[in-house]
Short mmCIF file of C-alpha atoms and ligand atoms in Angstrom, two decimals:
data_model
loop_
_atom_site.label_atom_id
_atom_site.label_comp_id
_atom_site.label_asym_id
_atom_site.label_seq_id
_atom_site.Cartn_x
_atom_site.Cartn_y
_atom_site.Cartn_z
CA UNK A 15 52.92 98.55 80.20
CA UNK A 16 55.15 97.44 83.43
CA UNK A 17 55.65 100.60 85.19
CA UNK A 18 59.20 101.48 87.27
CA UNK A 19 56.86 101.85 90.00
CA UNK A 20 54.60 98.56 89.40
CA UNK A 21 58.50 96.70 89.04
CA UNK A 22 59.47 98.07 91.95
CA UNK A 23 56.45 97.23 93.80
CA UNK A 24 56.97 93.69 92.53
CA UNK A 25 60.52 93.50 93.85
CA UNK A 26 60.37 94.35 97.34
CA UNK A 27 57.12 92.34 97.89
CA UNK A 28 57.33 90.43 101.00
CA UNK A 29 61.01 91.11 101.01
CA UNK A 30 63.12 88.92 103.38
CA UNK A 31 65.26 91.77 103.41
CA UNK A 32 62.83 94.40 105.47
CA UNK A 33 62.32 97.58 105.30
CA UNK A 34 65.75 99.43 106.17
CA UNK A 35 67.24 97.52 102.95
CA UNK A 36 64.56 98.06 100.39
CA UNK A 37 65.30 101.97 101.16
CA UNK A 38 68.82 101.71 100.69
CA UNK A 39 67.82 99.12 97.31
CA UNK A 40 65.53 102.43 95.95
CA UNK A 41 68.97 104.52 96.84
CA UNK A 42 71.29 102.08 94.47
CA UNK A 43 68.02 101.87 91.54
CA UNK A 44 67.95 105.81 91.50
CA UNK A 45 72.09 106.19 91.44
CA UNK A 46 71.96 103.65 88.26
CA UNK A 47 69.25 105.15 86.99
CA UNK A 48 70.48 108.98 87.20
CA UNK A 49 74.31 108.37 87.34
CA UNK A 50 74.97 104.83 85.43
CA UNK A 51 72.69 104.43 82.43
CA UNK A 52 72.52 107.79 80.89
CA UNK A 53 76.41 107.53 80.97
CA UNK A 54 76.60 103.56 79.97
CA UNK A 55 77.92 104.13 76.22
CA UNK A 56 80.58 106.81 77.37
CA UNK A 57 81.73 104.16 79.57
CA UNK A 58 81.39 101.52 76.93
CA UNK A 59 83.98 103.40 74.97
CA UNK A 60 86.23 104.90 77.98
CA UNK A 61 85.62 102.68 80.76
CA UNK A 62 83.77 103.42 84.44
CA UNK A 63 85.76 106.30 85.67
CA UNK A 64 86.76 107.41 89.16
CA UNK A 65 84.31 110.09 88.70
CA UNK A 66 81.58 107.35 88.96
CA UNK A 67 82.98 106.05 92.01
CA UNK A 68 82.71 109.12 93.82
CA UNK A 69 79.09 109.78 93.23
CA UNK A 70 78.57 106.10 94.20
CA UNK A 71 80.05 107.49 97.38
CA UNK A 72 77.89 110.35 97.49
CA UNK A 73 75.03 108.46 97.28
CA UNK A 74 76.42 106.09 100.29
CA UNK A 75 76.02 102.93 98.65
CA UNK A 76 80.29 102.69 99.14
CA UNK A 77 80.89 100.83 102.35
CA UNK A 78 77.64 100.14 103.55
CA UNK A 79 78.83 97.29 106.11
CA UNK A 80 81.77 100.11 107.70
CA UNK A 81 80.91 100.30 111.57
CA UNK A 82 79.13 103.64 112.66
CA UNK A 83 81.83 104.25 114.48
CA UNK A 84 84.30 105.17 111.58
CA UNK A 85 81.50 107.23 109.51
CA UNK A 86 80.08 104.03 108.17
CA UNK A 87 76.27 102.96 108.10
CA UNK A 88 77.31 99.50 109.92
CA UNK A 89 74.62 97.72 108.09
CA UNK A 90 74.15 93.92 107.79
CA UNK A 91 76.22 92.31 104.92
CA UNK A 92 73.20 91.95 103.09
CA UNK A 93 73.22 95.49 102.00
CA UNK A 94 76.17 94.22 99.58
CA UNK A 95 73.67 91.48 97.78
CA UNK A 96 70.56 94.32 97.73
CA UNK A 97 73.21 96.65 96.02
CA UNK A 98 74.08 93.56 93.85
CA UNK A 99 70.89 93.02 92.92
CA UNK A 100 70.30 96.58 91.67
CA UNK A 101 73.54 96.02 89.67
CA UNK A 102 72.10 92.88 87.72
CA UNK A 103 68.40 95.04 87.57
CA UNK A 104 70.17 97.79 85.70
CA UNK A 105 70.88 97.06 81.96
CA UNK A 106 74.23 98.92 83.02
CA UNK A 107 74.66 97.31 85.15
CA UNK A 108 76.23 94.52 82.50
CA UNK A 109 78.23 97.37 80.89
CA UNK A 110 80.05 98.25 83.98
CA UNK A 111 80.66 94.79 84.91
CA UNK A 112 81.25 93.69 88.70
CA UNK A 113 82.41 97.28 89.47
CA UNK A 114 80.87 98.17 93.24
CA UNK A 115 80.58 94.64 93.43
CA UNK A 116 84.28 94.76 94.72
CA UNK A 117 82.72 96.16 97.91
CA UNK A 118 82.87 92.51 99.43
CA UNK A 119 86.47 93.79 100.29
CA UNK A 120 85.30 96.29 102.93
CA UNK A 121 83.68 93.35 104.59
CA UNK A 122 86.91 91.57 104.73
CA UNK A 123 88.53 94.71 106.21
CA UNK A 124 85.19 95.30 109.09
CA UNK A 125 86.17 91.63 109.86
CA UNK A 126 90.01 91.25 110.19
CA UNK A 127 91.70 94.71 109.43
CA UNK A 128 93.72 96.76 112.18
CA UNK A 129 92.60 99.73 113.75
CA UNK A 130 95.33 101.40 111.59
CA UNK A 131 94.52 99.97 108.49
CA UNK A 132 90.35 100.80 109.27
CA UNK A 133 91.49 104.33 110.36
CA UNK A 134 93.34 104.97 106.39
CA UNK A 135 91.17 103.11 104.42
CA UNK A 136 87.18 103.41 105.49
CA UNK A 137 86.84 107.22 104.96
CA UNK A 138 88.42 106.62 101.06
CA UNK A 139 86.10 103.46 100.28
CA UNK A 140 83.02 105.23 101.75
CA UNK A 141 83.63 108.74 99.66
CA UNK A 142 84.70 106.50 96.46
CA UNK A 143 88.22 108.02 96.34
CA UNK A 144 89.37 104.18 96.35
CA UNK A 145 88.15 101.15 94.41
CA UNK A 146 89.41 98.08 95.86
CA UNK A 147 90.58 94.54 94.23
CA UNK A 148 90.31 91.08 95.32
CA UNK A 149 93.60 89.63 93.52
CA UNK A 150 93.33 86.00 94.08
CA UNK A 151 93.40 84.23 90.66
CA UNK A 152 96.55 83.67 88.60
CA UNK A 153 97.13 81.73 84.63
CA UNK A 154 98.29 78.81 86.79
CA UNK A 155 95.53 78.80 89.47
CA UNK A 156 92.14 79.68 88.72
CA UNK A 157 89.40 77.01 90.08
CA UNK A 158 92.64 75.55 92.15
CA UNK A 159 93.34 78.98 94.57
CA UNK A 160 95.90 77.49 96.56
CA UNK A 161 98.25 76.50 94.05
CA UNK A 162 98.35 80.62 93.50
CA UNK A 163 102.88 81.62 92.81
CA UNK A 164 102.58 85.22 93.81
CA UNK A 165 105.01 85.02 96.64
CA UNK A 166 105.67 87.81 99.43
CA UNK A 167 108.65 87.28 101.53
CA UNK A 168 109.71 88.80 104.47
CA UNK A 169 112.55 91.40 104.98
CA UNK A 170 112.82 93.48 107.61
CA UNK A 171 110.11 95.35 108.09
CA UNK A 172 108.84 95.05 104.61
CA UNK A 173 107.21 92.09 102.64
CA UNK A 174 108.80 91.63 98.96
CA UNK A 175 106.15 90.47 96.61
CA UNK A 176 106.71 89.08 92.83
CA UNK A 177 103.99 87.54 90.53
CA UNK A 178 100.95 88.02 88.58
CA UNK A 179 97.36 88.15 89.32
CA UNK A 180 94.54 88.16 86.02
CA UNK A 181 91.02 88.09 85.46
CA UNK A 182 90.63 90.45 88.32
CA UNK A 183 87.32 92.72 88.37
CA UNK A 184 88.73 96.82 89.12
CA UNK A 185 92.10 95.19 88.37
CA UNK A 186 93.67 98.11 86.15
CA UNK A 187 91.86 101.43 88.33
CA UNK A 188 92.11 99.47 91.68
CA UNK A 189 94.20 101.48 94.22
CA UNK A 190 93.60 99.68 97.64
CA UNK A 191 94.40 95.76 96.25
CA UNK A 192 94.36 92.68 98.42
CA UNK A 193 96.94 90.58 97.20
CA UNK A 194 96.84 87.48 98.08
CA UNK A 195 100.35 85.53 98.18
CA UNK A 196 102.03 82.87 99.47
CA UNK A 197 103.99 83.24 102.51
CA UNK A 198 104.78 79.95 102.99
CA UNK A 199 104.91 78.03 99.85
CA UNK A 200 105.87 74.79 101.03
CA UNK A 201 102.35 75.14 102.98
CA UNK A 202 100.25 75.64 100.33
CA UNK A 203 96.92 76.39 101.35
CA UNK A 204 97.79 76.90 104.57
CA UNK A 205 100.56 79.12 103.49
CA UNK A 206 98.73 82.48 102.19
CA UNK A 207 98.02 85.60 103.42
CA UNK A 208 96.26 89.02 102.44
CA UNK A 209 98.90 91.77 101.98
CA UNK A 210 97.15 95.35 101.00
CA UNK A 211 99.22 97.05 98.28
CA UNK A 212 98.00 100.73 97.56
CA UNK A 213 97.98 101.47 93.77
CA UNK A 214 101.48 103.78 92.31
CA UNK A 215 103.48 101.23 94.81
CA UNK A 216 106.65 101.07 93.18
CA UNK A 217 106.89 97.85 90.92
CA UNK A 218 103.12 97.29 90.47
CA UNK A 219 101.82 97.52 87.24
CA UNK A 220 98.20 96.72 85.95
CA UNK A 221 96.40 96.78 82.97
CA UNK A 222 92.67 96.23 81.61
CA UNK A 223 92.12 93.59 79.81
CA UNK A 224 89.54 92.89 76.53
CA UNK A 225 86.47 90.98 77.80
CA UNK A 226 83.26 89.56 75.62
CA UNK A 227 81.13 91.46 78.00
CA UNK A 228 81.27 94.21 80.12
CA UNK A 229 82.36 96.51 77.92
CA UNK A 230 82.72 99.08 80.17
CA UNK A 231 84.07 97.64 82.97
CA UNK A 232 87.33 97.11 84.40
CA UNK A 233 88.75 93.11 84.35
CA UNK A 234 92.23 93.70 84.45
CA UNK A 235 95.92 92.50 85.02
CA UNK A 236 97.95 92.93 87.98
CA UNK A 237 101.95 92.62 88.17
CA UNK A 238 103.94 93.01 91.06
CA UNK A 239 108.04 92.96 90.78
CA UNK A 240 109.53 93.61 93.37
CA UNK A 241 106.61 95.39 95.35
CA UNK A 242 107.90 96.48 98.92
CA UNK A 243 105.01 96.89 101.31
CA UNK A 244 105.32 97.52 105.46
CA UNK A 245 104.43 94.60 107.25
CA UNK A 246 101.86 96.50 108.79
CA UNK A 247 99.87 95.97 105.40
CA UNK A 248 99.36 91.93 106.20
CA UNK A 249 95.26 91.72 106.68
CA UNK A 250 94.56 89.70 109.69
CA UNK A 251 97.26 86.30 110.42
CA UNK A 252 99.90 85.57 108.35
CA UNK A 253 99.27 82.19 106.82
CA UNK A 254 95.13 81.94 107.19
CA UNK A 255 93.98 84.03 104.38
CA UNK A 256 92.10 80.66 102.96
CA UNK A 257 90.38 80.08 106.31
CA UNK A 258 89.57 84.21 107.03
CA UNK A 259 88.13 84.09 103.36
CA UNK A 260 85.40 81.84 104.03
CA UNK A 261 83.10 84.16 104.74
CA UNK A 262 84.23 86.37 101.89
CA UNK A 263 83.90 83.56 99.03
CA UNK A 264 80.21 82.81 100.73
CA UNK A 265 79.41 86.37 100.32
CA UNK A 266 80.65 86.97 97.39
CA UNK A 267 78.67 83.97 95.89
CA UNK A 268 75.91 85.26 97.13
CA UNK A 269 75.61 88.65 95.61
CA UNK A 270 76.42 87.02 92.90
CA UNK A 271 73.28 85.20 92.69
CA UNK A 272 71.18 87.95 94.08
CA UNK A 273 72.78 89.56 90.70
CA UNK A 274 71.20 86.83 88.88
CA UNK A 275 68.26 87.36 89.96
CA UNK A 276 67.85 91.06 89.07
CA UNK A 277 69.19 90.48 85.90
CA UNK A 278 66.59 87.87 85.27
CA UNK A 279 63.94 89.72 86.53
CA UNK A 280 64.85 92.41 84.45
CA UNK A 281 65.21 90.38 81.51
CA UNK A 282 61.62 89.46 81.89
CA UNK A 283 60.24 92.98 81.79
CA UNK A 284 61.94 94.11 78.95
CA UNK A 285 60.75 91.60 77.04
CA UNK A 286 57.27 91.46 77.85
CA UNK A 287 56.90 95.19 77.19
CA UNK A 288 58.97 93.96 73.92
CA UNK A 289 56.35 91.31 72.93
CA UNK A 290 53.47 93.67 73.00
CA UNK A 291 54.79 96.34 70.92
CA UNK A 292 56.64 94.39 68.53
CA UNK A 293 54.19 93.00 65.07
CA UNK A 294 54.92 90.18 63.28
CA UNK A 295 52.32 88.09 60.65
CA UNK A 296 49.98 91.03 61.76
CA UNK A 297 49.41 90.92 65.15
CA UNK A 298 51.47 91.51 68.17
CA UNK A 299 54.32 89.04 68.95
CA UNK A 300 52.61 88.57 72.49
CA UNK A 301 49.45 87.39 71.10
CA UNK A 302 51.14 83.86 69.86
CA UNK A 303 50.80 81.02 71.89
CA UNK A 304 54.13 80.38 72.08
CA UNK A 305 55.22 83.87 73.35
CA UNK A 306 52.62 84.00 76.36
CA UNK A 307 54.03 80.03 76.84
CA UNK A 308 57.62 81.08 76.98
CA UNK A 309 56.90 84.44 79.23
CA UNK A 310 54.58 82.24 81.33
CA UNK A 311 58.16 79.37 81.78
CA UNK A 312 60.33 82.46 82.16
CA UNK A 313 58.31 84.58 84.81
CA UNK A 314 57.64 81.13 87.13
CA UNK A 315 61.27 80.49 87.12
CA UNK A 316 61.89 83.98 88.17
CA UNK A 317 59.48 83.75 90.65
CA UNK A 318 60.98 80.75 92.22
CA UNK A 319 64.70 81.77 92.33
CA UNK A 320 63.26 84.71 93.97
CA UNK A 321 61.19 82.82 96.69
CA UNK A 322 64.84 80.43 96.66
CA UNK A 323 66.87 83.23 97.13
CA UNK A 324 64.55 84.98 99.63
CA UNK A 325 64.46 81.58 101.84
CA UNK A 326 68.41 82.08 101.80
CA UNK A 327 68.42 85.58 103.03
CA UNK A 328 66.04 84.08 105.75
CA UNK A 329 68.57 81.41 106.71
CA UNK A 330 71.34 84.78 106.57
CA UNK A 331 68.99 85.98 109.34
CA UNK A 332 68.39 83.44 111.37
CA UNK A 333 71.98 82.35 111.15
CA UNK A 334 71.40 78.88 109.71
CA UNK A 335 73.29 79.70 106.60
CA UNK A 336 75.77 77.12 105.62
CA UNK A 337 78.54 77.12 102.96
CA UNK A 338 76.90 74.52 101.22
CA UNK A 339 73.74 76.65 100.58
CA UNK A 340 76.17 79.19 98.49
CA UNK A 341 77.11 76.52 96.23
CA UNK A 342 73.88 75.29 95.72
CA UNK A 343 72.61 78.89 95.24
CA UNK A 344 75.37 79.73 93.03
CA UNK A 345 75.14 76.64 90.60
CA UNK A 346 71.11 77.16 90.43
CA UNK A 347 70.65 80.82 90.15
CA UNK A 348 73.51 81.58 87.66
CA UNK A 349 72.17 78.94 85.47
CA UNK A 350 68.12 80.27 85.83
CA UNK A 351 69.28 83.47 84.77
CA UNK A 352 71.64 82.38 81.82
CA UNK A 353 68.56 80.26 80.87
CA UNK A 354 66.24 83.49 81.26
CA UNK A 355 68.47 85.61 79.08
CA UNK A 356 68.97 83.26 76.46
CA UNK A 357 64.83 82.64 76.07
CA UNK A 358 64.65 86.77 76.58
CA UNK A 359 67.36 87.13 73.42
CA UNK A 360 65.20 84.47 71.42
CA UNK A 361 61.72 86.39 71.62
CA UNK A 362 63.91 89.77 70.61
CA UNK A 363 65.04 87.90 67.63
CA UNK A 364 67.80 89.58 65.95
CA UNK A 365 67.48 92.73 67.64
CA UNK A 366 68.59 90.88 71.03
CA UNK A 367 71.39 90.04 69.19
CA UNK A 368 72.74 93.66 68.34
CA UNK A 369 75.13 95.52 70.66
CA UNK A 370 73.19 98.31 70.86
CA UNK A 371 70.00 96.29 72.61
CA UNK A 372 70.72 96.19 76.16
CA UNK A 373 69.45 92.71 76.52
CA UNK A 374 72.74 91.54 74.30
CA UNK A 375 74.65 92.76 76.82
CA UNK A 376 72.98 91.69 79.52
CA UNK A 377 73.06 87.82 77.56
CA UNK A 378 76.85 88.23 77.47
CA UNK A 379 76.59 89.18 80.99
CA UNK A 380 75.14 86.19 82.59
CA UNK A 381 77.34 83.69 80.95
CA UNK A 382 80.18 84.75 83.05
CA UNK A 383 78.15 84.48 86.38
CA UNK A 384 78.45 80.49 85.95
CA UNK A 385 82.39 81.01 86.00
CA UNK A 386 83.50 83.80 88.43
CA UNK A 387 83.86 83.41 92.37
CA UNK A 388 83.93 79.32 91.61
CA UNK A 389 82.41 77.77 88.60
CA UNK A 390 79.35 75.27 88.35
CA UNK A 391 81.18 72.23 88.05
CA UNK A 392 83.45 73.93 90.83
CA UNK A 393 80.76 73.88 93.39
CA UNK A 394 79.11 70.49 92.62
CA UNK A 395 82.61 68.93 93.32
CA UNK A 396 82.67 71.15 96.51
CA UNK A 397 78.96 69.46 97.51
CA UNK A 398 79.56 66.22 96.53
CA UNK A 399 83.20 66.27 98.89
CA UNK A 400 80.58 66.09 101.55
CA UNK A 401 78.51 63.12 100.40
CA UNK A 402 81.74 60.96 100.28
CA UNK A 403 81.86 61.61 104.22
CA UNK A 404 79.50 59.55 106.87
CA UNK A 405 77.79 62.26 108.65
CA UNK A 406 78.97 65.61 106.72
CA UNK A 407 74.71 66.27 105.87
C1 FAD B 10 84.92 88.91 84.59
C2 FAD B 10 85.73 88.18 85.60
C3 FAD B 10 86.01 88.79 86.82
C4 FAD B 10 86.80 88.14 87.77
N1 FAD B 10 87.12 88.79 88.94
C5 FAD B 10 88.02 88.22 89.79
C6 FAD B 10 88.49 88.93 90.93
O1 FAD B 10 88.06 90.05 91.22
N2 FAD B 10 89.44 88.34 91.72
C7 FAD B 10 89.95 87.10 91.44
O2 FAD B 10 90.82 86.64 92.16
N3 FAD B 10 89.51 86.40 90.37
C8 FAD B 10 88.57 86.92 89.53
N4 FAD B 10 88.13 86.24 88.42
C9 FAD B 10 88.66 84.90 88.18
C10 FAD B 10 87.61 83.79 88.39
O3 FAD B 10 87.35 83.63 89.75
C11 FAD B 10 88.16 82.54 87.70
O4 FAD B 10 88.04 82.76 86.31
C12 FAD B 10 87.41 81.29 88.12
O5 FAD B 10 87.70 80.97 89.46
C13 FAD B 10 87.78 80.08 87.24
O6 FAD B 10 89.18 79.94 87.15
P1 FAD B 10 89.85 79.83 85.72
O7 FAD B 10 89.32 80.92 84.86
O8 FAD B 10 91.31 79.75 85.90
O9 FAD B 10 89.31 78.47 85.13
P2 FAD B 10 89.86 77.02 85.46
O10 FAD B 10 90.20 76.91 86.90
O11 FAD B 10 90.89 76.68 84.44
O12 FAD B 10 88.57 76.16 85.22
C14 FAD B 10 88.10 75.90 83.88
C15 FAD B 10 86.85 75.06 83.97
O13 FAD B 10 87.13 73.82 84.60
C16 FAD B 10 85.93 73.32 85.17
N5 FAD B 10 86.16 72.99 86.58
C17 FAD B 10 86.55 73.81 87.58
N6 FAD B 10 86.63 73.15 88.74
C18 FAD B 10 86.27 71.88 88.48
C19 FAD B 10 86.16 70.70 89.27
N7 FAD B 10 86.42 70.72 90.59
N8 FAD B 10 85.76 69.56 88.67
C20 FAD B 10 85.52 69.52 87.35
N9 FAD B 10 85.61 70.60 86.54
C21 FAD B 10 85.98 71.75 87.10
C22 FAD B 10 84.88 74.42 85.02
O14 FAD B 10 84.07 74.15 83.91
C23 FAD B 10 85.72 75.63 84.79
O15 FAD B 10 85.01 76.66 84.12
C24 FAD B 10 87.31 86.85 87.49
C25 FAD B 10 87.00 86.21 86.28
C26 FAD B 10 86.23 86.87 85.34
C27 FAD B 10 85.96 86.18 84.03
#
């Protein structure tokens, strides 16, 4: 049988990462191991409470990128994919949904907040009190964020902001959202900005919406009528949010796939300890050619994504990283581990297909990952912008 300890060994073989984050990666595995998955169906029926985000916090796996200066551990930004990682590794991990994945928002904040805003707002993301929001996409403007109609206009001292936001992860608990609006509609893209509203402002409403997956997470609604904020809430320029999000969307795409890859990974052990305890026609399922064929595919694509994936982190490092790299990463990677799970939920045979069987959920799970934070199709047309000009490569 594949020990936690032997799986662990496995994961942080050689890892790109080094040494300070596979520490902080054992931190995240124990806090979804103690905290998360004995707790997974209460959530299922209730959804993630703020309890949960509090011992997240006392763990210290909140905020990991916050500057030492303001209580924070001021690691690298690759703390957020480790932690992602973990989150795909757990089988809970696809009950709670994207959950502390949210926590690409204190990078945004590190990067372009004010010293007022870091002040109020790093303490409460590092001790869990808050649970940030991302609130970019709207029913008009998914794929296509800059035609986005959530407007915020200037009066006084105040910005006014109507619209709606959906689909967004921590969207009905969220109390510290980034909204991001139009300032400048005429502009478009070059017309948003990021305006923090902190949840029970008066005219914002938000509700949780009813999700194939995820059961117990939080994908919710956001509306905001009338919603009068200081102008001291604007994060970073008025007018650049698309440019200051760069970085963001890259990041976010990238714990994404380092999601992927624990899922996947996890998928595999499960159902190799599955095979060899489960008889069929008298013998054990893992004894059939075409079981040790199909673990052999699924474990060598693992494998590769992994050594894919760690090469990335290496660029990270070295700072040769590009953009295009994310998409690539986030087309390949979502699609290995979709590809994983659905062999994984084949070999279970109808019990991968019952709720109760984490690797259901965690099936469900990774068809989303090819649709979130830019879809397949999204990113090819995002590579292939750059084969149409002479010297883009
Ligand atoms: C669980 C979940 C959590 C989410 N969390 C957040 C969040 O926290 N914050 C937030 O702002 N948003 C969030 N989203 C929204 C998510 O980013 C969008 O769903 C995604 O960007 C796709 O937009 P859309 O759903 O409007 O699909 P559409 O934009 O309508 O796209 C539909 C399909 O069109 C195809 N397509 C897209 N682009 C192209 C192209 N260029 N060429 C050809 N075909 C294309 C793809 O197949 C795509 O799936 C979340 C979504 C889900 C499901």
């Amino acid at each position: 049988m594949l020990t936690k300890e032997k799986a662990a060994k496995v994961q942080s073989y050689e890892s790109p990462y080094g040494e300070d984050m596979e520490m902080f990666r054992r931190t995240v595995r124990t806090f979804f191991e103690r905290e998360v998955e004995p707790r997974a169906k209460e959530f299922e029926a209730n959804g993630a409470d703020y309890a949960i985000w509090r011992k997240a916090g006392e763990y210290g796996i909140l905020g990991t990128t916050i500057p030492e200066e303001y209580g924070g551990a001021g690691a690298d930004r690759m703390a957020i994919m480790v932690a992602a990682e973990e989150l795909g590794y757990a089988p809970s991990g696809a009950t709670v949904g994207s959950f502390i994945g949210t926590d690409i928002c204190t990078n945004f904040l590190v990067d372009h907040g004010t010293e007022e805003q870091k002040k109020q707002w790093f303490p409460c993301i590092l001790s869990g009190e808050v649970v940030q929001a991302m609130a970019l996409t709207e029913p008009e403007s998914g794929s296509d964020a800059t035609s986005i109609r959530t407007t915020a206009v200037r009066e006084g001292d105040h910005y006014v902001i109507n619209g709606m936001k959906h689909f967004i992860s921590n969207g009905a608990k969220a109390n510290l959202i980034y909204a991001i609006v139009k300032t400048d509609p005429p502009a478009k893209g070059r017309g948003m900005s990021v305006i923090i509203v902190p949840g029970g402002t008066p005219g914002l409403t938000q509700r949780r919406m009813i999700t194939q997956g995820y059961k117990g997470g939080d994908t919710g609604e956001i509306y905001f009528d009338n919603v009068r904020v200081p102008v001291t809430n604007l994060v970073g320029e008025e007018n650049r949010a698309m440019s200051m999000f760069i970085p963001t969307i890259s990041l976010d795409r990238m714990q994404i796939v380092a999601r992927s890859i624990g899922a996947a990974q996890r998928a595999f052990e499960l159902t190799l300890e599955h095979c060899r305890n489960r008889r069929i026609f008298g013998q054990r399922l893992v004894e059939f050619q075409n079981t040790q064929f199909e673990l052999a595919k699924i474990e060598t694509e693992v494998n590769v994504g992994r050594a894919y994936l760690d090469s990335l982190v290496r660029k990270m490092r070295a700072g040769t990283f590009t953009d295009a790299d994310s998409s690539m990463a986030k087309i390949w990677l979502t699609e290995l581990e979709f590809r994983t799970l659905d062999a994984c939920v084949q070999l279970w045979g109808g019990s991968g297909w019952m709720d109760e069987n984490p690797i259901s959920r965690m099936f469900t799970a990774a068809r989303v990952q090819r649709i979130f934070a830019g879809a397949t199709e999204l990113m090819k047309s995002l590579l292939g912008r750059r084969y149409l000009a002479e010297g883009a490569l």
